CSV table of C-alpha atoms (C1' of nucleotides) in Angstrom, one decimal:
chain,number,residue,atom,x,y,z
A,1272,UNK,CA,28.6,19.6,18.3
A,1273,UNK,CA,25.1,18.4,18.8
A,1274,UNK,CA,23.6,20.6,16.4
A,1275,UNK,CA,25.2,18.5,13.4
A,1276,UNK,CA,23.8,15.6,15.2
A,1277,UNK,CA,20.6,16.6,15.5
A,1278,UNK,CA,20.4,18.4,11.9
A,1279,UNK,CA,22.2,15.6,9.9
A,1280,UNK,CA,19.6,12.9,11.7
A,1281,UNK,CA,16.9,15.3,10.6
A,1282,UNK,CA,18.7,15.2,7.2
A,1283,UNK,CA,18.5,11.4,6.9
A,1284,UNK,CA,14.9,10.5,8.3
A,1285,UNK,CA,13.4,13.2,6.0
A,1286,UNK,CA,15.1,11.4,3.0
A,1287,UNK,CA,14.3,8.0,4.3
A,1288,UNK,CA,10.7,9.0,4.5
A,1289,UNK,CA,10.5,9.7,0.7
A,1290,UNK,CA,12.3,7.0,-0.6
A,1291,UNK,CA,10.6,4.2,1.8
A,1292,UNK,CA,7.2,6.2,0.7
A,1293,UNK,CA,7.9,5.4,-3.0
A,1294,UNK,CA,10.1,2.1,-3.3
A,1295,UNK,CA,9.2,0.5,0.3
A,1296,UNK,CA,11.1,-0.9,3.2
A,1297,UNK,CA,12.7,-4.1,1.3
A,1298,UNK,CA,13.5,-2.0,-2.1
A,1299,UNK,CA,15.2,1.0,-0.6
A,1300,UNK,CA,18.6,0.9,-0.8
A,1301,UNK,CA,20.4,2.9,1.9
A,1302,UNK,CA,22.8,3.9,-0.1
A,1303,UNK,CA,20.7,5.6,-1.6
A,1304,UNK,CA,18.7,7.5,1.2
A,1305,UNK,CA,22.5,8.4,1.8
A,1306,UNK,CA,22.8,10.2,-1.1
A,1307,UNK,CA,19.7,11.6,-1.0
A,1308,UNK,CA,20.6,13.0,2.5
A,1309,UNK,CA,24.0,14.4,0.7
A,1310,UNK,CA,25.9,11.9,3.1
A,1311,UNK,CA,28.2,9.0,3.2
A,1312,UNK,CA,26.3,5.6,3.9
A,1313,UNK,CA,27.9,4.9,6.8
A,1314,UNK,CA,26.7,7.7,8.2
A,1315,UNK,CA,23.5,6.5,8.3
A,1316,UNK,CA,24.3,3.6,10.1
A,1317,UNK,CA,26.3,5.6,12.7
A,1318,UNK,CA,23.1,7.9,13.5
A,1319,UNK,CA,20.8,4.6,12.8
A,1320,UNK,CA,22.6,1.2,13.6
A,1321,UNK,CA,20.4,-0.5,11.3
A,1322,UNK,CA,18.1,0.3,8.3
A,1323,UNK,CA,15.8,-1.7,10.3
A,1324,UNK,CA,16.4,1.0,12.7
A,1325,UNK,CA,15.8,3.9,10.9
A,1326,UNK,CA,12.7,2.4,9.4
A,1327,UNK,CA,11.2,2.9,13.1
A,1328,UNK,CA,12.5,6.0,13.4
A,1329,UNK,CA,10.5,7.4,10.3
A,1330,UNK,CA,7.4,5.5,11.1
A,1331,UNK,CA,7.6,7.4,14.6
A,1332,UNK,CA,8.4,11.1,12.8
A,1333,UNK,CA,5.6,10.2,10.5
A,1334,UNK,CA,3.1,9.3,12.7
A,1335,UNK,CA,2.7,12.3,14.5
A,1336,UNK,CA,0.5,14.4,11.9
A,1337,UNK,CA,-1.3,11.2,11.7
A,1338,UNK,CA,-2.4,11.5,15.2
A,1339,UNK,CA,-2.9,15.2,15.1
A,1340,UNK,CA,-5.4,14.9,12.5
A,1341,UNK,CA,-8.0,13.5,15.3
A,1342,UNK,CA,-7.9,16.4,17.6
A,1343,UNK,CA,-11.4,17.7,16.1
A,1344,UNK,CA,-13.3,14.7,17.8
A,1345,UNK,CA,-11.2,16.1,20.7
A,1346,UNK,CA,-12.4,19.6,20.6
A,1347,UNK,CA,-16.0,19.9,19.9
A,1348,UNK,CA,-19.5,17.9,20.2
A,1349,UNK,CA,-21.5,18.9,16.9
A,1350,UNK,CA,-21.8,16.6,14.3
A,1351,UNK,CA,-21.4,19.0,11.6
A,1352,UNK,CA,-18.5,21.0,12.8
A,1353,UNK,CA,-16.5,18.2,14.0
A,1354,UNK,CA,-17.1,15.2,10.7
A,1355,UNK,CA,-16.1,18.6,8.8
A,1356,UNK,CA,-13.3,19.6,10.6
A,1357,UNK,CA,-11.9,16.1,10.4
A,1358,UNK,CA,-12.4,15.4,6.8
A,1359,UNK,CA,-10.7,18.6,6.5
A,1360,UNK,CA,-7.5,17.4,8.9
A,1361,UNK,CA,-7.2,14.2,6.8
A,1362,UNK,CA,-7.1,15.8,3.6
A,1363,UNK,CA,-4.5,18.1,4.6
A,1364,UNK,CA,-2.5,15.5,5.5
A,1365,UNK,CA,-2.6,13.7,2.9
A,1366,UNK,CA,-1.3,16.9,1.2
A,1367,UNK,CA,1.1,18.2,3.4
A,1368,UNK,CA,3.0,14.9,4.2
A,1369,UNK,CA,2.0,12.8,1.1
A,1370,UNK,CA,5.0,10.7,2.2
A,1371,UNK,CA,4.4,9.8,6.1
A,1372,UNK,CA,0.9,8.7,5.1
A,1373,UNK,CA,2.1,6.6,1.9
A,1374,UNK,CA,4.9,4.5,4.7
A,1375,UNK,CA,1.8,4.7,7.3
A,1376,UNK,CA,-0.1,2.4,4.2
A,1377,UNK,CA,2.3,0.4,3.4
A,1378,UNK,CA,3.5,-0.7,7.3
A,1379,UNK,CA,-1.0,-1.7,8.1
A,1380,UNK,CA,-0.9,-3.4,4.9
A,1381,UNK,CA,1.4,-5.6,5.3
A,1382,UNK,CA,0.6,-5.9,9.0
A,1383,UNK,CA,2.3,-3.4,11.0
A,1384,UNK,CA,5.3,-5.9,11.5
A,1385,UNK,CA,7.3,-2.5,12.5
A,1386,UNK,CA,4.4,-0.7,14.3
A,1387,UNK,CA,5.5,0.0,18.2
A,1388,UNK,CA,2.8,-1.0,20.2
A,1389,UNK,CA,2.4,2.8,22.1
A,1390,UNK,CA,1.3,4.1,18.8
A,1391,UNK,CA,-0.9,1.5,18.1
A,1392,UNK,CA,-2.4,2.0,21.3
A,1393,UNK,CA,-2.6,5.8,20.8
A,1394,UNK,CA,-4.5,5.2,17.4
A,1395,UNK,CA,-7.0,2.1,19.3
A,1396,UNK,CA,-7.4,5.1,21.6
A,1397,UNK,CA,-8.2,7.7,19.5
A,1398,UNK,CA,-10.5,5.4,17.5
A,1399,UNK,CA,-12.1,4.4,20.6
A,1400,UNK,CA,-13.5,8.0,21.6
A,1401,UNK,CA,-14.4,9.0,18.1
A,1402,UNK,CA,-16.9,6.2,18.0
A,1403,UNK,CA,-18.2,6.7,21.0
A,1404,UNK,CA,-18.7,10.3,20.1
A,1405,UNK,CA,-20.1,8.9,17.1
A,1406,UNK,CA,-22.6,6.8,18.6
A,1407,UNK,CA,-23.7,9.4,21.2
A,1408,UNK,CA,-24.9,11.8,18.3
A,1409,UNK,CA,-26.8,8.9,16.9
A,1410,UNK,CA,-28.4,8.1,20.3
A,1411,UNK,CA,-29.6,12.0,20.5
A,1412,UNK,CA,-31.1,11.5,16.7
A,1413,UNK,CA,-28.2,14.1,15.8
A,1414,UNK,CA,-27.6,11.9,12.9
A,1415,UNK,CA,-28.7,8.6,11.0
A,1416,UNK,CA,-27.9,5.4,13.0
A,1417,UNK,CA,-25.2,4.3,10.9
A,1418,UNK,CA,-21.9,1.7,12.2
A,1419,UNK,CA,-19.5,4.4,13.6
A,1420,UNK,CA,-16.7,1.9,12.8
A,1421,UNK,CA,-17.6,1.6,9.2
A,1422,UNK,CA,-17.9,5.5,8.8
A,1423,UNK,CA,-14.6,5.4,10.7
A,1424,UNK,CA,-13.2,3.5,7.8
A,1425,UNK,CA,-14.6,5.4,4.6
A,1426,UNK,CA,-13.6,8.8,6.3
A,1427,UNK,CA,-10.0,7.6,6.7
A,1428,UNK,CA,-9.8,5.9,3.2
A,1429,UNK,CA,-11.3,8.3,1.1
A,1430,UNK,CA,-9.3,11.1,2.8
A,1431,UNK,CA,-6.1,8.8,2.4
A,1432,UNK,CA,-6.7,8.2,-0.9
A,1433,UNK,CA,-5.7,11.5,-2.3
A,1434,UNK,CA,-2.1,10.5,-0.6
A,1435,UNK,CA,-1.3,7.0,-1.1
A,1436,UNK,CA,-3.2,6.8,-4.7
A,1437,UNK,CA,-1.3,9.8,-6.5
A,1438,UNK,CA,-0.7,8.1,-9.0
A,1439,UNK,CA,-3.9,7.2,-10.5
A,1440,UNK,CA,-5.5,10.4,-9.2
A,1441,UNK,CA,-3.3,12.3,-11.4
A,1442,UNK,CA,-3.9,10.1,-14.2
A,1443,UNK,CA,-7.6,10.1,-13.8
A,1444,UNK,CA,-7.7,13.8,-14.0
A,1445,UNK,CA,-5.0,14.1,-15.9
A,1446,UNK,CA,-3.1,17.1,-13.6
A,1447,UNK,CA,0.7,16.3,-12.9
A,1448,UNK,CA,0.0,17.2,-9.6
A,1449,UNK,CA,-3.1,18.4,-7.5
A,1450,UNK,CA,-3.1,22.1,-6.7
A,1451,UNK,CA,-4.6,23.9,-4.1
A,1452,UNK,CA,-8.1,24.1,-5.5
A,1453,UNK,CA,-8.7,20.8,-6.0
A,1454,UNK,CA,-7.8,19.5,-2.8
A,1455,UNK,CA,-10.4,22.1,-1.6
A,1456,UNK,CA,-13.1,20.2,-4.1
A,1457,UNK,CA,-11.8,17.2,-2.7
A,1458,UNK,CA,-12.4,18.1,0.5
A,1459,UNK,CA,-16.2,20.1,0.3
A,1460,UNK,CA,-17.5,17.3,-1.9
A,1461,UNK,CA,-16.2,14.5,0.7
A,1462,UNK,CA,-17.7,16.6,3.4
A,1463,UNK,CA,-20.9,17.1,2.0
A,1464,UNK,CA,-21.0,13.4,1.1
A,1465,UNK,CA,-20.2,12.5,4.2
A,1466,UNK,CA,-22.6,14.7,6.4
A,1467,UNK,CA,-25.8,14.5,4.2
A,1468,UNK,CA,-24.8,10.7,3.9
A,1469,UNK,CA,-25.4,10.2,7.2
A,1470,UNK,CA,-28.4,12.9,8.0
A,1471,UNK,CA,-26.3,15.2,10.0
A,1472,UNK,CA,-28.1,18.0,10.9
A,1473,UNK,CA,-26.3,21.0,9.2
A,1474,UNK,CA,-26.7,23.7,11.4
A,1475,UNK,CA,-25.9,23.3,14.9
A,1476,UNK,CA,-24.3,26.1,17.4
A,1477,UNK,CA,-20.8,24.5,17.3
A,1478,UNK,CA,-19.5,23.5,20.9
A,1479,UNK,CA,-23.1,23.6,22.6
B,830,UNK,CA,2.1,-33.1,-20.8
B,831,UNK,CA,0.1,-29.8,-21.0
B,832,UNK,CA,-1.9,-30.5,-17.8
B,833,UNK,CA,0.7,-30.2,-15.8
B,834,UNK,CA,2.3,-27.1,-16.9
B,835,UNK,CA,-1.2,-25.4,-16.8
B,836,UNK,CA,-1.6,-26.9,-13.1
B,837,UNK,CA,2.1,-25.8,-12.4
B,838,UNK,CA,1.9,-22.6,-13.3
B,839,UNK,CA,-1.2,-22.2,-11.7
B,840,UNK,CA,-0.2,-23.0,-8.6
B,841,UNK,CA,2.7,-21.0,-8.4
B,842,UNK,CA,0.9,-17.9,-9.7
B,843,UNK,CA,-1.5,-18.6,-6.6
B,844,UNK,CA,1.4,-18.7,-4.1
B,845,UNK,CA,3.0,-16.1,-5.8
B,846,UNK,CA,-0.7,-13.4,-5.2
B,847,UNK,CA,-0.6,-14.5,-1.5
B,848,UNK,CA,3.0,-13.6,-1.1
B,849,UNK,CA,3.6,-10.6,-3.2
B,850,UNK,CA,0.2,-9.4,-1.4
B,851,UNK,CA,1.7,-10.0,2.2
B,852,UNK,CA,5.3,-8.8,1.9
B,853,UNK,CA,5.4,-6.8,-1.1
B,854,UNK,CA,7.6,-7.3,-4.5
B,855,UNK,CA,11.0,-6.9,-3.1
B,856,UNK,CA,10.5,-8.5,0.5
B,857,UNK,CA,9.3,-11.4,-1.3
B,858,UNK,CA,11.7,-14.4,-2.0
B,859,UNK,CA,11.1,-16.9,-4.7
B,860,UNK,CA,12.1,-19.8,-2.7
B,861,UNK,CA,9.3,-18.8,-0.4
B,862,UNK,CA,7.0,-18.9,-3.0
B,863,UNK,CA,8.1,-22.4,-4.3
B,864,UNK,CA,7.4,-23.5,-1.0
B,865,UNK,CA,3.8,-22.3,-0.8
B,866,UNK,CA,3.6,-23.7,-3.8
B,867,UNK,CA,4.8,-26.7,-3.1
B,868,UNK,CA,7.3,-27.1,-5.5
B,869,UNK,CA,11.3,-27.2,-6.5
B,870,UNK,CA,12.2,-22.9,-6.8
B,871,UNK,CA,14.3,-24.2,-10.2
B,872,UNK,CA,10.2,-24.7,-11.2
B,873,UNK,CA,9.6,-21.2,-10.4
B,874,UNK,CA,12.1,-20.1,-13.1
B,875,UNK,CA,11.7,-22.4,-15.6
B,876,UNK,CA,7.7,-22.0,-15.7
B,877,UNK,CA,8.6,-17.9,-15.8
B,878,UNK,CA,12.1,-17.0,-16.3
B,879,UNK,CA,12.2,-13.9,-13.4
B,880,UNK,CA,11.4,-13.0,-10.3
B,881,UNK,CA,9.6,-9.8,-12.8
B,882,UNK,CA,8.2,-11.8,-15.1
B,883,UNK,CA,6.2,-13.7,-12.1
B,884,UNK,CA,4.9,-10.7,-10.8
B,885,UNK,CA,4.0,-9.6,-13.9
B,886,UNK,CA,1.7,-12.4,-14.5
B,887,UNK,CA,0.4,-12.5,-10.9
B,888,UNK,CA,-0.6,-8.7,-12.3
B,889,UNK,CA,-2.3,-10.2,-15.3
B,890,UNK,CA,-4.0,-12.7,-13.3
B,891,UNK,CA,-5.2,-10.3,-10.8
B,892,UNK,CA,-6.6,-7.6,-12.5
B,893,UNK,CA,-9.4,-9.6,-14.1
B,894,UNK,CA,-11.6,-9.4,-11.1
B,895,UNK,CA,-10.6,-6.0,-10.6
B,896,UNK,CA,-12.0,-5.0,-13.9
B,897,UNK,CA,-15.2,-7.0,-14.0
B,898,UNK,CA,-16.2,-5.4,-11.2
B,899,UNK,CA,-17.4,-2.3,-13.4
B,900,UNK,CA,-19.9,-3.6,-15.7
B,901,UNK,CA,-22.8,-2.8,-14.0
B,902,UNK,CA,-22.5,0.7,-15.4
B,903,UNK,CA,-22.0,-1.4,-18.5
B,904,UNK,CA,-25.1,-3.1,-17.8
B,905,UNK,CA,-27.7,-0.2,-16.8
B,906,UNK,CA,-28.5,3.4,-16.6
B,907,UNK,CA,-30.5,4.1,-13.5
B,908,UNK,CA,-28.0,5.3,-10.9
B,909,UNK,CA,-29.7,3.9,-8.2
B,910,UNK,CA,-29.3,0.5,-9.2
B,911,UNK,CA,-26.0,1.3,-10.8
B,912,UNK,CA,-24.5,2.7,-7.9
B,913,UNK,CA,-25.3,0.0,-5.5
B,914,UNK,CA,-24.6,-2.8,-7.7
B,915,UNK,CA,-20.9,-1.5,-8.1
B,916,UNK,CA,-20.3,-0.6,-4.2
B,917,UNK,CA,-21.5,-4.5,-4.1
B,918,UNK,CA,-19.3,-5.5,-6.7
B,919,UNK,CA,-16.2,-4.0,-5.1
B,920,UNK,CA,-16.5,-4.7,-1.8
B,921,UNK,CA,-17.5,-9.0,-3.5
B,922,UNK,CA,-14.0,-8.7,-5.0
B,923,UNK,CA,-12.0,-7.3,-1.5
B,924,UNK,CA,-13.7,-10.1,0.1
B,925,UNK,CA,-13.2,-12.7,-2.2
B,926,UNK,CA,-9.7,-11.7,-3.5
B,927,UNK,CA,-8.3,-9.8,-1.0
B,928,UNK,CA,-4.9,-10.7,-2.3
B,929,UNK,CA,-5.5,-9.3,-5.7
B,930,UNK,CA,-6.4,-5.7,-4.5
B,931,UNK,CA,-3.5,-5.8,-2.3
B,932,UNK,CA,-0.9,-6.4,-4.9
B,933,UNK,CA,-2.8,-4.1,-7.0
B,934,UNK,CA,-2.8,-1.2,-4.5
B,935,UNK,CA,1.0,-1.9,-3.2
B,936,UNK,CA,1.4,-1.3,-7.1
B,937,UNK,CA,-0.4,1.7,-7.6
B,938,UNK,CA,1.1,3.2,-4.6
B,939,UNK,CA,4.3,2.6,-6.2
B,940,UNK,CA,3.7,4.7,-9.4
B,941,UNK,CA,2.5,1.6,-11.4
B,942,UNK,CA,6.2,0.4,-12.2
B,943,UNK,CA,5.0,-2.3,-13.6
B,944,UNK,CA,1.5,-2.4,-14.5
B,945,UNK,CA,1.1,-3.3,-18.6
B,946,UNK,CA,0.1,0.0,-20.7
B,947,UNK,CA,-2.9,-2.2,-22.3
B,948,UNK,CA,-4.6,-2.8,-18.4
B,949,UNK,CA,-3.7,0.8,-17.7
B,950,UNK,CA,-5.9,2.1,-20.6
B,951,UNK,CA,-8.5,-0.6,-19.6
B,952,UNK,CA,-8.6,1.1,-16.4
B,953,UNK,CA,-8.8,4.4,-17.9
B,954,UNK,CA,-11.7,3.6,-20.5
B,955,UNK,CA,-13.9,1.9,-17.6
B,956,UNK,CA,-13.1,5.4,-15.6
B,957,UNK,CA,-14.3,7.3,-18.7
B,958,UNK,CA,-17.3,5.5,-18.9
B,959,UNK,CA,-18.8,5.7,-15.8
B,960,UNK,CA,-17.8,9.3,-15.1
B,961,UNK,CA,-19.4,9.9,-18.2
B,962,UNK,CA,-22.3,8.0,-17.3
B,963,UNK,CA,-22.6,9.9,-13.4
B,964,UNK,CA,-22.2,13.1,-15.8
B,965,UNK,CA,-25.0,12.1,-17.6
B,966,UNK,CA,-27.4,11.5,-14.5
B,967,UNK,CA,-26.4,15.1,-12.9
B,968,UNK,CA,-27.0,16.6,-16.2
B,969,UNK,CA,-30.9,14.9,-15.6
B,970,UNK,CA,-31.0,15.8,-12.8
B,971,UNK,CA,-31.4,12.4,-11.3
B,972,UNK,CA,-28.8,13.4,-8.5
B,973,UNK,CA,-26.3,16.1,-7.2
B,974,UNK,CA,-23.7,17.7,-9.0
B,975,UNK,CA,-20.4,16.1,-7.7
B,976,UNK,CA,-17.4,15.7,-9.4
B,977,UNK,CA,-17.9,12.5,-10.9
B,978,UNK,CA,-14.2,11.6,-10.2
B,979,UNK,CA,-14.2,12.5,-6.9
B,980,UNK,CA,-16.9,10.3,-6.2
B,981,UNK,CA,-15.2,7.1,-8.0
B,982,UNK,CA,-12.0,7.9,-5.6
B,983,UNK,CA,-14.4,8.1,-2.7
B,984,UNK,CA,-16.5,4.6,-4.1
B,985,UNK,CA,-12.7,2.7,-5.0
B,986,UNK,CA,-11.3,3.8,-1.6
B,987,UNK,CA,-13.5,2.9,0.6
B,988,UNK,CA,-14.6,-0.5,-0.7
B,989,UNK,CA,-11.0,-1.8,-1.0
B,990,UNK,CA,-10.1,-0.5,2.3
B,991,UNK,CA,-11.8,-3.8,3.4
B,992,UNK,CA,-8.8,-5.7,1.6
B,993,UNK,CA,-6.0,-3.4,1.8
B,994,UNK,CA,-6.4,-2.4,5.1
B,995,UNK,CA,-7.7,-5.6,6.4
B,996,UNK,CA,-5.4,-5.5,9.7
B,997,UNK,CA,-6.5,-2.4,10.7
B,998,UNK,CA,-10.4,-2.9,10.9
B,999,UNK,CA,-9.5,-6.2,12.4
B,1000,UNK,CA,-8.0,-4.4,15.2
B,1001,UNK,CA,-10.8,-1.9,15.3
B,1002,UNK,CA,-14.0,-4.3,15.1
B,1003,UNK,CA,-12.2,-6.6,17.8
B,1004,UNK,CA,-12.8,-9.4,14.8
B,1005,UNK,CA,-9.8,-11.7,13.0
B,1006,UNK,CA,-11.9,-11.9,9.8
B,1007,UNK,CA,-14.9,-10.4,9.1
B,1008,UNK,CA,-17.9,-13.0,8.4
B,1009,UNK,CA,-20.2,-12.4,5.5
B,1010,UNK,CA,-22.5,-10.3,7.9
B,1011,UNK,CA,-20.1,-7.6,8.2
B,1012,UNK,CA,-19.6,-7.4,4.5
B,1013,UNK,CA,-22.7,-7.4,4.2
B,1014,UNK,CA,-23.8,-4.2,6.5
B,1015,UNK,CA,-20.4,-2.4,5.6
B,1016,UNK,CA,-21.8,-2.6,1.9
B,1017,UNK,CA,-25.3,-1.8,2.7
B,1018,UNK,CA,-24.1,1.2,5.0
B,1019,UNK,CA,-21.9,2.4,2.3
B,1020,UNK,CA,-24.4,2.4,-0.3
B,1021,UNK,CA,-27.0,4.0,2.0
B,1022,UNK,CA,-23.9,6.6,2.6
B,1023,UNK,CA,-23.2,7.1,-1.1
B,1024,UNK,CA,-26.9,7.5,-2.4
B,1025,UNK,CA,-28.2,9.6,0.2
B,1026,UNK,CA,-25.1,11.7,0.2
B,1027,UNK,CA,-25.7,12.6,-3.5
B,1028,UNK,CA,-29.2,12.6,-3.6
B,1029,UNK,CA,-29.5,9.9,-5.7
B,1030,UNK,CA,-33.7,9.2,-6.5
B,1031,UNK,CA,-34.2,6.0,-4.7
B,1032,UNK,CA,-36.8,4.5,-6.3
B,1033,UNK,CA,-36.9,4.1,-10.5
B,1034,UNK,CA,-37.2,1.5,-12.6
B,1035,UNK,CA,-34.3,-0.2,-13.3
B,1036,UNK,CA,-32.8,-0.2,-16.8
B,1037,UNK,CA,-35.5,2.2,-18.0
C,106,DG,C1',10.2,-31.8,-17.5
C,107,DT,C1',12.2,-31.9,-12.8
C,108,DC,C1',15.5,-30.7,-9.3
C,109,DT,C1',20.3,-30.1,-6.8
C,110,DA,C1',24.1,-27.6,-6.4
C,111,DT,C1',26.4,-23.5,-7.2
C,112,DA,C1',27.8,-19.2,-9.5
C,113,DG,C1',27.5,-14.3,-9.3
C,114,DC,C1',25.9,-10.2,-7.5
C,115,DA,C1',23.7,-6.7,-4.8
C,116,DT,C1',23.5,-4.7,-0.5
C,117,DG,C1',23.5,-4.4,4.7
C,118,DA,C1',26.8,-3.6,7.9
C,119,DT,C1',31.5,-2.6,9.9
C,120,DA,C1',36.7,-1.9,10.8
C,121,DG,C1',39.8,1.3,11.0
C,122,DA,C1',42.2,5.6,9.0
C,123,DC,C1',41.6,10.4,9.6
D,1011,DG,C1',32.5,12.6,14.6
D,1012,DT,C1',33.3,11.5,9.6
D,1013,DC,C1',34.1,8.6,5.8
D,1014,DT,C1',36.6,4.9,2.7
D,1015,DA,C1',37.4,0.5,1.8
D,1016,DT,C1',36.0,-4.0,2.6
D,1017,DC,C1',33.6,-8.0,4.5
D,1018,DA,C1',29.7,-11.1,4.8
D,1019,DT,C1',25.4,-12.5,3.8
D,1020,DG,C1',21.5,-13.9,1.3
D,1021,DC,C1',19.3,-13.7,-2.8
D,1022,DT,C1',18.3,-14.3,-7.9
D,1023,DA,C1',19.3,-17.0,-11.5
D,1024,DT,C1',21.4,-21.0,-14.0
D,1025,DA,C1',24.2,-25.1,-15.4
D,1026,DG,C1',23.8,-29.6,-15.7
D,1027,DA,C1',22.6,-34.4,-13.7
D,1028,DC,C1',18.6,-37.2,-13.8
DNA sequence: GTCTATAGCATGATAGAC
DNA sequence: GTCTATCATGCTATAGAC
């Protein structure tokens, strides 16, 4: 039956994508992802082939809230509305799949060695048109004329950061684990950082 | 003779940075790094017993940059000044030891496995102090009220994002390695970012 | 102190019974 | 399609010659 197929691959990518989050590629075990799937090993590789594999296959399940996340610069052409509406979308990613983004990390530091090239041509793209967008609010003096690729970069690490730097987050502010509220301080703070940072004018009508 | 155990040693804690910072702790082999190194891998283990005990002192030797980079809220009390002198400092060390913050991130992001409970609480009394200090300023009303935490996550993110995720913004700027120009305007955009975006007074005299 | 040669082990992968 | 039992590889670590 293809339903077992289909739920029992669902089973082993989702506990692939935690344990590759927290150990990486070369430390997992895939005995243990099996386990953690409440499977034999060699079902993995029967679904998988290869851990190698499988490591794609998570990288390509993970990458698609990644990619969502950009829809704002997409949707709108304020400013205000869309910086805020993208900090927002990062944030809550980092949140919602604290894993896919921590793999996501991992895989560009090292180089992307595992990166298929379609995604990375999705993200060039996506990058592409949000500085352009970028620049065309700075050439109608909507906002300071600052490097869009640079505010590119501190928007996706400082929204990142609540993800792939747990760890010393929740030591810092000594919380076990963030809760609702504080990703929303999180999130207003970086926004207003971001946006009076960079001279935005606040009040627009959104979508004019 | 001494000299050459110090130069050893050296050496192989050097390869080791460049390695662990590239593949990671577990992808990494040792005979890899005696090759870098340019020695025997028997060396490797005789200068430091384990493949652990390496990385540990890579750690050690890695962090000292890392921690250094704080004192100019040691140093000062105007936030201006203070403010802009750190985003310099830590964006100086991704530059300069981009292989440090990388190790130190992929440990972080790991839970800190095996990061020595003495740095930890160095890291931990630096973060004390300067959110104290940022405290301090709001409470004079020499800037906005942010969460002074928040705004260290936002300040350590995005300055080491210029090491960590070093393959990335090459692929975005079109660059292989950014010259000292582009260090330069990513640190004086992000300082203009940071100030404005929490109202920091510009002008004060510094140290007063 | 240095290095070669090898032991021992962990783990990715598979053959083959069910 | 599922799973056990096993192989094969590649790596850490060390013994022992120089």
């Amino acid at each position: 039956m293809a339903k077992i197929r289909e739920r029992n691959r669902e089973l082993i990518i989702q506990a692939a994508s935690e344990i590759f989050a927290a150990q990486g590629f070369a430390a997992t075990k895939t005995v243990d992802i099996a386990e953690q799937a409440g499977l034999p090993k060699a079902n993995v590789y029967y679904y998988f082939k290869s851990k190698k594999n499988l490591y794609r296959s998570v990288i390509e399940s993970v990458i698609e809230p990644l990619l969502q996340a950009a829809t704002p610069f997409y949707q709108d052409d304020d400013p205000a509305t869309v910086l805020e509406q993208y900090i927002r979308a990062k944030i809550r990613v980092s949140q919602q799949h604290p894993s896919a983004s921590k793999v996501f990390a991992s895989e560009i530091m090292h180089g992307a060695p595992h990166l298929p090239d379609d995604i990375a041509a999705q993200m060039m793209e996506q990058t592409r048109v949000s500085s352009h967008k970028i620049q065309s609010w700075i050439d109608r003096g909507l906002m300071d004329p600052v490097d869009p690729h640079h505010l590119l970069f501190t928007i996706w690490a400082s929204t990142q950061t609540y993800a792939d730097f747990d760890w010393q987050i929740s030591r810092v502010t000594g919380k076990d684990k963030m809760t609702q509220r504080d990703y929303d301080i999180a999130a207003d703070q970086l926004t207003r950082l971001i946006l009076k940072g960079c001279g935005v004018q606040a009040i627009q009508m959104s979508g004019a």
